[in-house]
XYZ file of C-alpha atoms in Angstrom:
429
model
C -73.277 -51.543 4.668
C -76.099 -49.020 5.095
C -75.759 -45.291 5.300
C -76.997 -45.390 8.906
C -74.232 -47.801 9.882
C -71.624 -45.562 8.359
C -72.874 -42.482 10.181
C -70.118 -41.380 12.562
C -68.113 -44.610 12.090
C -64.469 -43.564 12.504
C -64.494 -40.223 10.596
C -62.624 -37.193 11.955
C -64.558 -33.936 11.792
C -62.544 -30.887 10.662
C -64.658 -27.776 10.442
C -68.329 -27.054 10.290
C -68.500 -26.920 6.496
C -66.823 -30.273 6.041
C -69.000 -31.883 8.745
C -72.152 -30.589 7.093
C -71.074 -31.907 3.727
C -70.187 -35.313 5.147
C -73.451 -35.465 7.139
C -75.434 -34.828 4.001
C -73.628 -37.622 2.199
C -73.951 -40.032 5.108
C -77.668 -39.344 5.578
C -78.431 -40.194 1.986
C -80.589 -43.312 1.871
C -78.778 -45.298 -0.744
C -80.773 -48.428 0.049
C -83.979 -46.593 -0.568
C -82.608 -45.569 -3.893
C -81.785 -49.197 -4.537
C -85.236 -50.596 -3.618
C -87.081 -47.777 -5.253
C -88.716 -46.512 -2.022
C -89.118 -42.762 -1.723
C -86.374 -41.091 0.301
C -86.791 -38.306 2.803
C -85.716 -35.889 0.143
C -88.173 -37.235 -2.393
C -91.303 -37.957 -0.343
C -92.990 -35.066 -1.978
C -92.893 -36.812 -5.344
C -93.174 -40.436 -6.372
C -90.771 -42.200 -8.617
C -91.829 -44.887 -11.019
C -90.119 -48.263 -11.038
C -89.019 -47.733 -14.573
C -86.902 -44.694 -13.538
C -84.787 -46.550 -10.901
C -81.329 -47.924 -11.747
C -80.483 -51.616 -11.481
C -79.210 -53.259 -8.246
C -75.641 -53.663 -9.494
C -75.379 -50.029 -10.542
C -76.590 -48.798 -7.169
C -74.138 -51.031 -5.320
C -71.270 -49.647 -7.414
C -72.332 -46.072 -6.774
C -72.652 -46.689 -3.027
C -69.187 -48.272 -2.909
C -67.595 -45.443 -4.873
C -69.192 -42.822 -2.660
C -67.919 -44.545 0.460
C -64.405 -44.731 -1.012
C -64.532 -41.044 -1.946
C -65.607 -40.057 1.561
C -62.826 -42.155 3.102
C -60.150 -40.711 0.783
C -61.429 -37.193 1.397
C -61.068 -37.632 5.152
C -57.558 -39.022 4.762
C -56.523 -36.151 2.490
C -57.951 -33.662 4.967
C -55.984 -35.184 7.812
C -52.838 -35.230 5.670
C -53.271 -31.570 4.709
C -53.596 -30.604 8.361
C -50.429 -32.548 9.216
C -48.566 -30.867 6.350
C -49.765 -27.425 7.456
C -48.484 -28.070 10.974
C -45.164 -29.305 9.569
C -44.854 -26.194 7.362
C -45.474 -23.977 10.398
C -42.804 -25.835 12.369
C -40.356 -25.569 9.439
C -40.942 -21.816 9.102
C -40.292 -21.351 12.798
C -37.089 -23.398 12.534
C -35.977 -21.364 9.508
C -36.503 -18.108 11.415
C -34.512 -19.471 14.340
C -31.660 -20.649 12.096
C -31.602 -17.318 10.232
C -31.332 -15.422 13.487
C -28.553 -17.734 14.655
C -26.757 -17.295 11.301
C -26.850 -13.490 11.574
C -25.389 -13.685 15.065
C -22.726 -16.109 13.800
C -21.729 -13.773 10.925
C -21.422 -10.831 13.302
C -19.305 -12.902 15.676
C -17.139 -14.111 12.787
C -16.577 -10.539 11.562
C -15.468 -9.475 15.035
C -13.122 -12.469 15.267
C -11.610 -11.700 11.852
C -11.051 -8.062 12.854
C -9.395 -9.150 16.081
C -7.208 -11.679 14.253
C -6.179 -8.988 11.732
C -5.058 -6.669 14.526
C -3.094 -9.469 16.167
C -1.384 -10.304 12.856
C -0.350 -6.655 12.401
C 1.033 -6.531 15.934
C 2.980 -9.759 15.385
C 4.355 -8.463 12.065
C 5.486 -5.259 13.764
C 7.193 -7.243 16.526
C 8.950 -9.491 13.998
C 10.121 -6.459 12.005
C 11.371 -4.787 15.179
C 13.309 -7.919 16.160
C 14.768 -8.148 12.653
C 15.957 -4.546 12.770
C 17.459 -5.043 16.214
C 19.355 -8.131 15.056
C 20.502 -6.318 11.917
C 21.691 -3.353 13.958
C 23.633 -5.610 16.307
C 25.270 -7.491 13.444
C 26.261 -4.275 11.651
C 27.027 -2.113 14.649
C 30.573 -1.541 13.437
C 29.650 -0.933 9.792
C 29.637 2.847 10.080
C 31.039 5.365 7.641
C 34.061 5.844 9.908
C 34.894 2.122 9.945
C 34.501 1.911 6.193
C 36.991 4.737 5.743
C 39.271 3.179 8.335
C 39.629 0.059 6.146
C 40.650 2.125 3.139
C 39.653 1.662 -0.509
C 39.871 -1.726 -2.278
C 42.603 -2.389 -4.804
C 41.126 -4.903 -7.265
C 43.105 -5.980 -10.286
C 40.540 -4.669 -12.782
C 40.013 -1.259 -11.181
C 41.382 1.776 -12.958
C 43.991 4.033 -11.330
C 41.510 6.903 -11.223
C 38.992 4.726 -9.386
C 41.311 3.728 -6.589
C 43.015 7.065 -6.228
C 39.773 8.995 -6.046
C 39.067 7.900 -2.430
C 41.754 9.143 -0.048
C 42.074 7.663 3.417
C 41.461 10.406 5.942
C 42.048 10.545 9.655
C 39.270 9.138 11.794
C 38.720 12.383 13.694
C 37.821 14.112 10.432
C 34.968 11.757 9.565
C 33.526 10.259 12.736
C 31.509 13.357 13.609
C 29.772 13.457 10.228
C 29.246 9.741 9.536
C 27.923 8.284 12.767
C 24.799 6.203 12.629
C 21.772 8.484 12.948
C 18.137 7.488 13.502
C 15.481 8.446 10.931
C 14.549 12.118 11.141
C 12.569 14.936 9.580
C 13.590 18.587 9.331
C 11.156 21.392 10.161
C 11.346 25.084 9.319
C 9.527 26.844 12.182
C 10.295 30.389 11.048
C 6.593 31.256 10.694
C 5.361 29.100 13.583
C 6.022 31.597 16.417
C 8.305 29.352 18.484
C 11.242 31.728 18.925
C 11.040 31.603 22.723
C 10.120 27.918 22.992
C 12.729 25.495 24.307
C 13.578 22.230 22.524
C 11.691 20.376 25.262
C 8.566 22.456 24.645
C 8.816 21.888 20.902
C 9.179 18.153 21.410
C 6.170 18.066 23.776
C 4.014 19.971 21.283
C 5.123 17.662 18.483
C 4.375 14.511 20.492
C 0.939 15.794 21.534
C 0.076 16.595 17.916
C 1.210 13.154 16.746
C -0.944 11.432 19.363
C -3.969 13.507 18.348
C -3.956 11.978 14.855
C -5.237 8.447 14.305
C -2.514 7.530 11.794
C 0.393 8.709 13.992
C -0.872 8.109 17.517
C 1.606 5.231 18.044
C 4.634 7.190 16.753
C 7.149 8.376 19.349
C 9.540 11.296 18.894
C 12.956 10.210 20.187
C 14.545 13.637 20.333
C 14.871 17.176 18.997
C 17.916 19.126 17.818
C 18.184 22.733 16.689
C 20.373 24.134 13.956
C 23.191 26.045 15.725
C 23.115 28.800 13.108
C 19.312 29.034 12.829
C 17.171 28.196 15.873
C 14.034 28.027 13.718
C 15.395 24.959 11.889
C 14.595 21.836 13.933
C 15.297 18.156 13.349
C 13.001 15.539 14.965
C 14.196 11.932 15.338
C 12.080 8.764 15.321
C 12.610 5.119 16.178
C 12.170 3.516 12.753
C 11.930 4.431 9.093
C 8.321 3.222 9.175
C 7.545 5.857 11.808
C 9.232 8.521 9.682
C 7.147 7.439 6.681
C 3.937 7.693 8.724
C 4.860 11.185 9.892
C 5.671 12.365 6.358
C 2.567 10.872 4.731
C 0.096 12.113 7.391
C 0.702 15.829 7.943
C -2.372 16.617 10.040
C -0.107 16.900 13.092
C 1.921 19.698 11.465
C -1.038 22.085 11.293
C -2.051 21.146 14.838
C 1.349 21.711 16.464
C 3.069 24.328 14.301
C 0.726 26.361 12.116
C 2.726 27.993 9.339
C 5.678 25.581 9.611
C 7.186 23.724 6.659
C 8.644 20.230 6.480
C 11.731 19.603 4.393
C 11.487 17.038 1.638
C 12.776 13.513 2.032
C 16.544 13.312 2.442
C 18.443 11.030 0.098
C 21.524 9.129 1.228
C 24.514 9.121 -1.157
C 26.947 6.255 -1.670
C 30.039 6.596 -3.861
C 30.607 3.694 -6.259
C 33.973 3.053 -7.950
C 34.915 0.809 -10.880
C 31.619 1.452 -12.687
C 31.447 0.496 -16.354
C 30.316 3.492 -18.398
C 28.288 1.261 -20.697
C 26.134 0.246 -17.726
C 25.002 3.729 -16.664
C 25.790 6.247 -19.450
C 24.136 6.875 -22.797
C 25.935 6.487 -26.102
C 27.362 9.996 -25.804
C 29.261 8.862 -22.636
C 28.294 12.112 -20.864
C 24.692 11.720 -19.621
C 23.220 9.049 -17.357
C 20.699 6.586 -18.791
C 17.077 7.181 -17.838
C 16.714 3.646 -16.464
C 20.009 3.556 -14.538
C 18.265 3.986 -11.162
C 15.854 1.165 -11.859
C 18.555 -1.237 -13.061
C 20.966 -0.647 -10.174
C 18.111 -0.840 -7.674
C 16.873 -4.146 -9.096
C 20.378 -5.651 -9.123
C 21.000 -4.824 -5.459
C 17.461 -4.892 -4.021
C 17.472 -1.208 -2.997
C 15.527 1.913 -3.980
C 17.806 4.211 -5.983
C 16.490 7.750 -6.439
C 19.284 9.277 -8.544
C 22.558 8.338 -10.239
C 25.217 10.978 -10.945
C 28.458 10.422 -12.834
C 31.560 11.777 -11.080
C 34.559 11.057 -13.300
C 35.791 13.550 -15.861
C 35.321 12.773 -19.575
C 38.077 10.442 -20.791
C 38.679 7.394 -22.947
C 38.697 5.085 -19.925
C 35.889 2.557 -19.762
C 35.541 2.634 -15.975
C 34.923 5.513 -13.593
C 33.093 6.587 -10.449
C 29.494 7.533 -9.763
C 27.333 8.431 -6.793
C 23.978 6.788 -6.181
C 21.349 8.349 -3.926
C 19.180 5.934 -1.942
C 15.792 6.583 -0.357
C 16.575 4.805 2.925
C 19.579 5.267 5.156
C 19.449 1.623 6.220
C 19.953 0.583 2.592
C 22.878 2.989 2.203
C 24.503 1.563 5.343
C 23.934 -1.967 4.037
C 25.671 -1.188 0.721
C 28.629 0.341 2.561
C 28.860 -2.745 4.761
C 28.802 -5.057 1.737
C 31.632 -3.111 0.045
C 30.783 -4.763 -3.288
C 27.625 -4.248 -5.376
C 26.513 -5.173 -8.886
C 26.339 -2.575 -11.654
C 25.514 -3.931 -15.084
C 26.486 -7.432 -13.962
C 29.990 -6.339 -12.904
C 31.378 -5.812 -9.415
C 31.697 -2.221 -8.232
C 33.012 -0.959 -4.901
C 31.179 1.267 -2.437
C 32.700 4.063 -0.385
C 31.494 6.991 1.656
C 30.563 9.949 -0.513
C 32.083 13.221 0.667
C 30.160 16.163 -0.666
C 32.384 18.824 -2.148
C 31.155 22.284 -3.099
C 31.077 22.814 -6.833
C 30.837 25.967 -8.935
C 27.252 26.994 -9.575
C 26.208 27.335 -13.210
C 23.352 29.445 -14.507
C 21.038 27.416 -16.740
C 19.995 30.575 -18.586
C 23.230 32.214 -19.743
C 25.409 29.118 -18.996
C 27.944 31.185 -16.997
C 29.290 30.312 -13.547
C 29.034 31.826 -10.077
C 25.364 32.746 -10.148
C 21.999 31.017 -10.524
C 19.225 31.363 -13.064
C 16.765 33.310 -10.900
C 19.368 36.072 -10.449
C 20.580 36.107 -14.054
C 20.312 39.352 -16.043
C 22.041 38.047 -19.155
C 20.653 36.711 -22.412
C 19.558 33.104 -22.787
C 22.215 30.924 -24.412
C 22.334 27.336 -25.613
C 24.271 24.833 -23.491
C 25.386 23.017 -26.642
C 26.393 25.657 -29.216
C 26.446 28.811 -27.023
C 23.984 30.409 -29.432
C 21.893 33.341 -28.196
C 18.114 33.278 -27.956
C 17.392 29.550 -27.832
C 17.750 26.544 -25.538
C 19.431 23.210 -26.164
C 16.152 21.363 -26.763
C 15.500 23.669 -29.745
C 19.060 23.731 -31.106
C 19.666 22.560 -34.679
C 23.344 23.534 -34.873
C 26.080 20.920 -35.248
C 28.664 23.198 -33.604
C 29.694 22.435 -30.015
C 30.887 25.454 -28.051
C 31.088 26.406 -24.372
C 29.372 29.669 -23.446
C 31.632 30.124 -20.403
C 35.110 29.713 -21.904
C 34.484 29.483 -25.665
C 36.101 26.037 -25.910
C 34.922 23.190 -28.191
C 32.800 21.452 -25.567
C 29.396 21.719 -23.948
C 28.691 24.152 -21.122
C 28.183 21.313 -18.615
C 31.507 19.627 -19.412
C 33.519 19.052 -16.212
C 36.699 19.474 -18.231
C 35.907 23.141 -18.898
C 38.915 25.319 -17.921
C 36.606 27.909 -16.339
C 34.909 25.243 -14.250
C 38.253 23.741 -13.213
C 39.596 27.169 -12.231
C 36.598 27.969 -10.023
C 36.690 24.505 -8.455
C 40.361 24.877 -7.497
C 39.647 28.238 -5.915
C 36.782 26.792 -3.872
C 38.892 23.867 -2.657
C 41.740 26.222 -1.771
C 39.458 28.383 0.383
C 37.968 25.283 1.971
C 41.350 23.925 3.056
C 42.570 27.209 4.513
């Protein structure tokens, strides 16, 4: 095949540079090189026969050059196809990336919407649960508990069963009825002397709705203290609402600048037939530091404080009062009537607060408090002057109030017993 026959025979031109290169190769007179005739490029000079290659060598060179040209054209076409494919792939990648970003944004919105729906459903379920619980325990009030009277188990001590008298219903119904969750406000410095309860409630509700955390909370009612109109109690639907109001106090500054909110109210429950070993230290006079945690874990409630009620004696069992954080848990323990304390059964009753003689923690005397004391500091253990119990090294035990061989906080102190009897006598008059 001659170079002239190959000129333009099936080759694809791709660019001026490549066409020029191929044209130069195709216009080369390989046959002239083979026969030894001068080519167009070499007409200016003659070539001797001795300088020309052999016929077989020229044929091989011509064949190789033709193969190279053919492969070069194929590679060029392939490169162009690959470049087009790369461009299409890049465009597809950009489209998919854009679609993915839109999909992630849509997914985030869906997840946020699903989260809100889950919270709403959880709130509805909790509301239904509370309603069912209230209906099932509607008669489990303090008055009904007292109406049934105290239990008389075989293993309860005489002091445990006799410590809870059965009183007439009219004496307890007014103070033990079921009350909704509430907070107490001191509006003395809030300039609301002339405001009516309705106005106070409206201001409170407006302030709650102005805060993001409490905008869904509803105030169910307002009551004023009969002896002090500046003391107000606000009621709410659930304990969750009360918790929101207490933990987000932005509304207080908005509605009642200068007002104060009373701390969380604890709810006492009296417990009889309590083993001293379960709640008292080795000295049988002070409550263990972990008593609240243990009783709370045994009965699935939150116990804030445990206080021993029974007088010092050799008896193993006595009475205590436990203070719970939630009123619903206190009502539940009263309805159960039996709880676990140290693995043993104890019996719940309504706790009736009784006024007790006040003791000064400075001079250890009764009938006044520390901030009004003008006496010398005395030890609650040895009655020594000039030091406190935590720095006492004496082995002597002496009461600073009566001089007897007991601590100042001993409930068996004759001075304490005398003052307590006087207070109860005046109360019953």
